[in-house]
Coordinates of C-alpha atoms in Angstrom, one line a residue:
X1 CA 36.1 -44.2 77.3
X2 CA 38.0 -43.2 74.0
X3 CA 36.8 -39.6 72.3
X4 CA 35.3 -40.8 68.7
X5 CA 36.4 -38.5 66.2
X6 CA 33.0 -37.3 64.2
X7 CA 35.0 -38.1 60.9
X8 CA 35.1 -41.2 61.6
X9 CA 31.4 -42.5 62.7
X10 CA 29.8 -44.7 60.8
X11 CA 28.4 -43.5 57.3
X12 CA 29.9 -40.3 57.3
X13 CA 32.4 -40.2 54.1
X14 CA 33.7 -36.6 53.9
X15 CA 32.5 -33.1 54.9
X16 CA 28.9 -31.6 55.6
X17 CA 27.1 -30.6 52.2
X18 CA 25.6 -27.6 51.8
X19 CA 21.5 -27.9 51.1
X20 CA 21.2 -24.6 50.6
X21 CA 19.8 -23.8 46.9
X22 CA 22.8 -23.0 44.1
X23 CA 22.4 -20.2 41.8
X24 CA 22.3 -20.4 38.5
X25 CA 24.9 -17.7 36.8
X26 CA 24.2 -18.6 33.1
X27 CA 20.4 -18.3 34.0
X28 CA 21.2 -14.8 35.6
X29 CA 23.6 -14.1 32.3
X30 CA 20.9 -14.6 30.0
X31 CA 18.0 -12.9 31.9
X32 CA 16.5 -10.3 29.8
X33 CA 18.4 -7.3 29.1
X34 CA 15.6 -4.2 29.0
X35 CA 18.3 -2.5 26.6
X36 CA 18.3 -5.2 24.2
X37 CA 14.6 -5.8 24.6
X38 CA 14.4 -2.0 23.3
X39 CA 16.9 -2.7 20.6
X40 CA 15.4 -5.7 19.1
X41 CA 11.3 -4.3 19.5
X42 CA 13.1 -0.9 17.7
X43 CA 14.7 -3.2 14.9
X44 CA 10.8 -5.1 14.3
X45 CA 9.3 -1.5 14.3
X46 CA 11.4 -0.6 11.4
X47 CA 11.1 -3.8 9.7
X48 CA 7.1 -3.0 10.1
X49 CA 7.6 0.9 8.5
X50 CA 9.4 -1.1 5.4
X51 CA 6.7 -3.6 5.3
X52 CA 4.2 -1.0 5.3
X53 CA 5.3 1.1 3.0
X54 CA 6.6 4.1 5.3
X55 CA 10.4 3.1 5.3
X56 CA 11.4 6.8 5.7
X57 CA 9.4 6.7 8.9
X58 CA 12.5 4.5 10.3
X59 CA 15.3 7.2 11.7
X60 CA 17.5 6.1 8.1
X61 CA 19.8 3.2 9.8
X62 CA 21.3 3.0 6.6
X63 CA 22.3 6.4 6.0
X64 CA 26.4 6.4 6.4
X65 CA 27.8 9.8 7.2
X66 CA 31.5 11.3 6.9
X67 CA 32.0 10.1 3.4
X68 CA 34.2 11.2 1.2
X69 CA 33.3 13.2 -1.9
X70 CA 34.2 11.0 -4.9
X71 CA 32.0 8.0 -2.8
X72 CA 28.8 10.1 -2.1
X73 CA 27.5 10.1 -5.7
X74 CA 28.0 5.9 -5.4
X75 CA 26.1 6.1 -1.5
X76 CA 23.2 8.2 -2.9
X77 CA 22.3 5.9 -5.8
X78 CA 22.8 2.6 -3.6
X79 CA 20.1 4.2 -1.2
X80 CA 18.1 5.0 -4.0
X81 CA 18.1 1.5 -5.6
X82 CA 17.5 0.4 -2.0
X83 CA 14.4 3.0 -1.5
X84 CA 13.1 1.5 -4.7
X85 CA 13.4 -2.4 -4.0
X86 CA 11.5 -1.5 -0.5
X87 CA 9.2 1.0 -2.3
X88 CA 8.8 -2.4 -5.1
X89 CA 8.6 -4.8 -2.8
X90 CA 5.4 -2.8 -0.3
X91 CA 3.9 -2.1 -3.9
X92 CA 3.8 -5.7 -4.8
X93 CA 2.2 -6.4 -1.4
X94 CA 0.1 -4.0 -1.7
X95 CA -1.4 -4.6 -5.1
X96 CA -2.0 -8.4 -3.5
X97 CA -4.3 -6.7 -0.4
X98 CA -6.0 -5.0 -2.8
X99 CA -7.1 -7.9 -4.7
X100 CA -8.2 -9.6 -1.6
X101 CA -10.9 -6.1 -1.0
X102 CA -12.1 -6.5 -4.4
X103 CA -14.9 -7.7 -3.8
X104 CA -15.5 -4.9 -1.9
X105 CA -14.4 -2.3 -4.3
X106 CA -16.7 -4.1 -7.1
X107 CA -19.8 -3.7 -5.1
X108 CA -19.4 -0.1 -4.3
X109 CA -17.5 1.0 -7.3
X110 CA -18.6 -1.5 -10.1
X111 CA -22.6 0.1 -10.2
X112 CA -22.1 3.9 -10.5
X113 CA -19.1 3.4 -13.0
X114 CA -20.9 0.9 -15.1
X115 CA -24.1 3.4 -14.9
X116 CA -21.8 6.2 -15.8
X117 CA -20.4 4.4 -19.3
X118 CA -23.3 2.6 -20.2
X119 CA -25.3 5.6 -21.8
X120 CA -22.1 6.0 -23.7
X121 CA -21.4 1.7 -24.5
X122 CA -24.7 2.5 -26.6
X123 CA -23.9 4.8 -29.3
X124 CA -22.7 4.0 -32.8
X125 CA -20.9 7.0 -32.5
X126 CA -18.8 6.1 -29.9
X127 CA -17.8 2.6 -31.0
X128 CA -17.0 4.0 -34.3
X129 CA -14.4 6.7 -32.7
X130 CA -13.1 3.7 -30.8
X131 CA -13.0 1.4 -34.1
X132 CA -10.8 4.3 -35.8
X133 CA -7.9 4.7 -33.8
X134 CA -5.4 2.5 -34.6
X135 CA -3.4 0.1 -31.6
X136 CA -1.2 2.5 -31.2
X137 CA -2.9 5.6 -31.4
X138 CA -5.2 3.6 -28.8
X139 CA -2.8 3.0 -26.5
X140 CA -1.6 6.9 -26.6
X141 CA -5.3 7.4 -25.1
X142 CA -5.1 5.1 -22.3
X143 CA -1.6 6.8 -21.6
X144 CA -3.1 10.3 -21.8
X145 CA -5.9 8.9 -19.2
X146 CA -3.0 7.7 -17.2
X147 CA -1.3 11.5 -16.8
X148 CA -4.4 12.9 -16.2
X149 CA -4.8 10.9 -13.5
X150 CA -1.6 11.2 -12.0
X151 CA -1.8 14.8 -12.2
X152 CA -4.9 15.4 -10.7
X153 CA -3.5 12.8 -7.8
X154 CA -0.1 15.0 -7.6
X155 CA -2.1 17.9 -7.7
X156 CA -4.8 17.5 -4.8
X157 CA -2.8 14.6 -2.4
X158 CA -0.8 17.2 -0.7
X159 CA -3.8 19.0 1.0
X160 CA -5.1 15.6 2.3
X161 CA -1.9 14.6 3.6
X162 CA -1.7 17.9 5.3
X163 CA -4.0 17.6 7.5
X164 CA -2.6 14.5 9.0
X165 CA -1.3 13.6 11.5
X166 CA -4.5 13.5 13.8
X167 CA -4.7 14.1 17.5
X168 CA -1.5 12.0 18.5
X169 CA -2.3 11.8 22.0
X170 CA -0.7 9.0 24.5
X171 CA -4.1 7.2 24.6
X172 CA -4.4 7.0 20.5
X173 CA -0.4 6.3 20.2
X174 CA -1.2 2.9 22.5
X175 CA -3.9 2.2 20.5
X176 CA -2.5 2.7 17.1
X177 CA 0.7 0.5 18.6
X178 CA -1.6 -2.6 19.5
X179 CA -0.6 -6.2 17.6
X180 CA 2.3 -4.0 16.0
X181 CA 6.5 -5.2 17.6
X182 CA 5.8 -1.3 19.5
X183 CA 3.0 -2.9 21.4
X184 CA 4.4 -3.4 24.9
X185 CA 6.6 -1.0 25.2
X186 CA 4.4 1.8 24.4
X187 CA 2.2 0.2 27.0
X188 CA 5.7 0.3 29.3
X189 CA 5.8 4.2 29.1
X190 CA 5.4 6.5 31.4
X191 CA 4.9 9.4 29.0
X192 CA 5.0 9.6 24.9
X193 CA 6.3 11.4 22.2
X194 CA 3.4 13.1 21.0
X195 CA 5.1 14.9 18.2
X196 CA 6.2 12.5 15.3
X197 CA 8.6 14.8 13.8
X198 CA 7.6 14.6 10.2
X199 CA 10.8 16.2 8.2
X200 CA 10.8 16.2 4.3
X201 CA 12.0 13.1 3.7
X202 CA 8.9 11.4 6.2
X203 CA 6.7 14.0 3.8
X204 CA 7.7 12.7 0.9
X205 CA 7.2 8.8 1.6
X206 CA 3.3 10.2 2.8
X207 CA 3.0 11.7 -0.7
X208 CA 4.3 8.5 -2.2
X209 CA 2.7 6.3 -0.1
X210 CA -1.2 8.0 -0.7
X211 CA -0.3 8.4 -4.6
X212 CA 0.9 4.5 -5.0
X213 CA -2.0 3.3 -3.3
X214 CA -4.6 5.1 -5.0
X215 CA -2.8 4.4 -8.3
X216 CA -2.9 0.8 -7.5
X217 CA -6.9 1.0 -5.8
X218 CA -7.7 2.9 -9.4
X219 CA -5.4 0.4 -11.7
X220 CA -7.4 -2.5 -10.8
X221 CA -10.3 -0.9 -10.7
X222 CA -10.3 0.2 -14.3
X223 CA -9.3 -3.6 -15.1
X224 CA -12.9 -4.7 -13.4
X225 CA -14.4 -2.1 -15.9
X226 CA -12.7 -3.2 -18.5
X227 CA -13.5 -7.0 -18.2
X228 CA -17.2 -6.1 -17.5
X229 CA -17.8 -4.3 -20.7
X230 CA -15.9 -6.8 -22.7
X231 CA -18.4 -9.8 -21.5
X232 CA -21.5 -7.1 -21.6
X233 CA -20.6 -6.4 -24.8
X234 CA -19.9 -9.6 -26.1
X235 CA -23.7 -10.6 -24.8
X236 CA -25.8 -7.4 -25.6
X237 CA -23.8 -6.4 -28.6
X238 CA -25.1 -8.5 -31.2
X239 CA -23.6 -9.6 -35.0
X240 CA -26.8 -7.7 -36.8
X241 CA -26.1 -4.1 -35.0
X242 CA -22.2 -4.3 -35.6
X243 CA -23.2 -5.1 -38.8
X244 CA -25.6 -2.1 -39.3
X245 CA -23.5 -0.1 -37.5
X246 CA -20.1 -0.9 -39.4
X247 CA -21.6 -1.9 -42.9
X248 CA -20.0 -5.2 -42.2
X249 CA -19.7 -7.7 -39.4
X250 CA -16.1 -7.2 -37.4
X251 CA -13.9 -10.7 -37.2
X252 CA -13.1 -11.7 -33.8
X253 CA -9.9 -10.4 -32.3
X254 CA -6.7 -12.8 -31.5
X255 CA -4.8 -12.0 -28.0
X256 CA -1.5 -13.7 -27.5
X257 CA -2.4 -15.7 -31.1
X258 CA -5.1 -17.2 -29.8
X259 CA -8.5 -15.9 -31.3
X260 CA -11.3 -14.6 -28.6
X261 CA -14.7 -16.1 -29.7
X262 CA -17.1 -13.4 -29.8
X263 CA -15.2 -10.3 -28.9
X264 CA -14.1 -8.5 -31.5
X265 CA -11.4 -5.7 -32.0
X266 CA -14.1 -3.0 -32.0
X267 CA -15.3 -4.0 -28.8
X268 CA -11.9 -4.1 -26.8
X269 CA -11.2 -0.8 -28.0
X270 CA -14.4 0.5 -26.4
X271 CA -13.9 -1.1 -23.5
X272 CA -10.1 0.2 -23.1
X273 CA -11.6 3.8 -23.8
X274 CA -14.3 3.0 -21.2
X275 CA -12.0 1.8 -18.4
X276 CA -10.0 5.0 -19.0
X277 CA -13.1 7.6 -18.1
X278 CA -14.1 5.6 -15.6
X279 CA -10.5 5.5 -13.9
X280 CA -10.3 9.2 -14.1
X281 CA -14.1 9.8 -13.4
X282 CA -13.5 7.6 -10.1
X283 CA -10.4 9.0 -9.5
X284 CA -11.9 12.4 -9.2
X285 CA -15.0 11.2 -6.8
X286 CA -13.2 9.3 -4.4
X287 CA -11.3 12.7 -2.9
X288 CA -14.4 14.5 -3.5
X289 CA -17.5 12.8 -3.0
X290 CA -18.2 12.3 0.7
X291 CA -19.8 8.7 0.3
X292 CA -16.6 7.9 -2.0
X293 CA -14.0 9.4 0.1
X294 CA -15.7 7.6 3.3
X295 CA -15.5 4.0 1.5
X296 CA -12.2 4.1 -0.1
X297 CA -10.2 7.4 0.5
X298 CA -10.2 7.5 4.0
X299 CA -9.1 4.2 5.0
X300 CA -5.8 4.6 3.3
X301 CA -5.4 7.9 5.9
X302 CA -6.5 5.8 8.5
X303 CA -3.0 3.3 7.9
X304 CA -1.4 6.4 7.3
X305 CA -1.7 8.2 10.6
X306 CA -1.6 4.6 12.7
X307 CA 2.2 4.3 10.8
X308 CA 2.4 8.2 12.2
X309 CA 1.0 7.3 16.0
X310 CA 3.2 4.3 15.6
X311 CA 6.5 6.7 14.7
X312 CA 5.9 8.6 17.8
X313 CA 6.1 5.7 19.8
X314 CA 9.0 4.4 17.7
X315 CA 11.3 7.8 18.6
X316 CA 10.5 7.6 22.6
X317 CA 11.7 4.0 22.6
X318 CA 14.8 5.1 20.4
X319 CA 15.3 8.7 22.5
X320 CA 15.4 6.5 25.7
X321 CA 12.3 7.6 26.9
X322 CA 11.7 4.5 28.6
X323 CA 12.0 4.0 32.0

């Protein structure tokens, strides 16, 4: 009997294959780097800050040190122009979120201001100190509203801001960081940052941040007045008492060259004066009256100190904090 080589049996056509399972090296490549999981959640974060109208909140990525001298001036005013477009763009944004509340802002607003000006709407006297300023001497007493509105804001938003930020334990940090790009990696940590490290420049973008927003919550607001006193008037202020109060009965007023049926120049002037006291009267009550300050002041600290929570979460992740 002749030895049969195995090679050469029947059906066998080259060496044993190995059944053993391959690996996969580009899989194993492109597994998920923890580092660059970090990186990319810490880039969303500050995308979110800009977004939200905290940009200073980010740890200034832009910021390019060791510059020369002669280039600094040009570096300062290219972050400033870049401060403003972000500060531009969250105003625009903001203004649009506002609108979407206004209903909300008209039912608790609207009534008291509307009470407030309507003993005033009433009196000859008043229509006929509205009637005799001239368009632009009108439009230096909406401007003088304006300041002293800004300056009470500049005046008393430093104490609320103050007091903030609240409590920022681990528990309210995980909280605040829910649906926000922080959200599972604060969840990931073992311990937080609990101190957000406010400097001067975070300070600053609070200030700015509670004045724009109240500036814009009050803006529209005196718009609302405005338009409601302009169709009241136009109902309850009939031809016969314009006529017996101005001797004569006023011609309608053009906008844009287009005349307004029924609203006359008389009456818009009122109801720009009016919209000026009640912008500065509600100005006043919503950081003093509790009910006020409870519907519309402190919300806006409530996004304020989740965008603080959130920056203490954002500087463990950045620190390396993670494990």
């Amino acid at each position: 009997m002749t030895n049969t080589d195995p090679g050469d049996l029947p059906g066998d056509t080259g060496p044993p294959v190995d059944s053993s399972p391959s690996v996969d090296t580009d899989s194993a490549v492109e597994a998920e780097d923890p580092a660059s999981s970090a990186e990319e959640a810490l880039a969303a974060a500050e995308r979110w800050f800009v977004r939200h109208g905290v940009p200073h909140f980010a740890e200034n990525p832009y910021y390019v040190s060791g510059l020369p001298a002669f280039l600094r001036p040009f570096a300062a005013f290219i972050r400033l122009l870049r401060l403003g477009a972000m500060l531009g763009f969250w105003s625009v944004r903001r203004v649009f979120a506002e609108i979407r509340e206004v209903g909300h802002l008209a039912v608790r607003a609207l009534p008291l201001l509307a009470l407030f000006g309507m003993v005033i709407f009433f009196t000859r006297d008043f229509w006929q100190i509205a009637a005799a300023l001239a368009s632009g001497w009108l439009w230096v007493t909406a401007a003088f509203f304006v300041l002293l509105i800004q300056a009470f804001l500049v005046a008393r938003l430093p104490e609320e801001f103050g007091t903030l930020p609240k409590a920022c334990t681990p528990d309210r940090i995980r909280a605040s960081c829910a649906a926000t790009p922080l959200a599972e990696l604060a969840e990931a940590e073992g311990e937080l940052a609990t101190d957000p490290a406010l400097g001067l420049g975070q300070r600053r973008n609070m200030f700015l941040y509670l004045l724009l927003t109240q500036t814009i919550q009050i803006s529209l607001l005196s718009w609302m007045v405005f338009f409601f006193y302009v169709v009241f008037g136009a109902i309850a202020i009939r031809p016969p008492v314009l006529k017996d109060w101005f001797g004569h009965i006023p011609p309608d007023a053009h906008l844009l060259g287009m005349r307004v049926p029924g609203v006359s120049s008389e009456l818009l002037h009122v109801a720009v004066l009016l919209a000026g006291l009640s912008a500065l009267y509600f100005a006043i009550t919503a950081l003093t009256d509790t009910v006020y300050r409870r519907e519309f002041f402190d919300r806006t600290l409530a996004e304020l100190d989740k965008a603080i929570h959130m920056r203490c979460a954002y500087l463990t992740v950045r620190g390396g904090g993670r494990s």
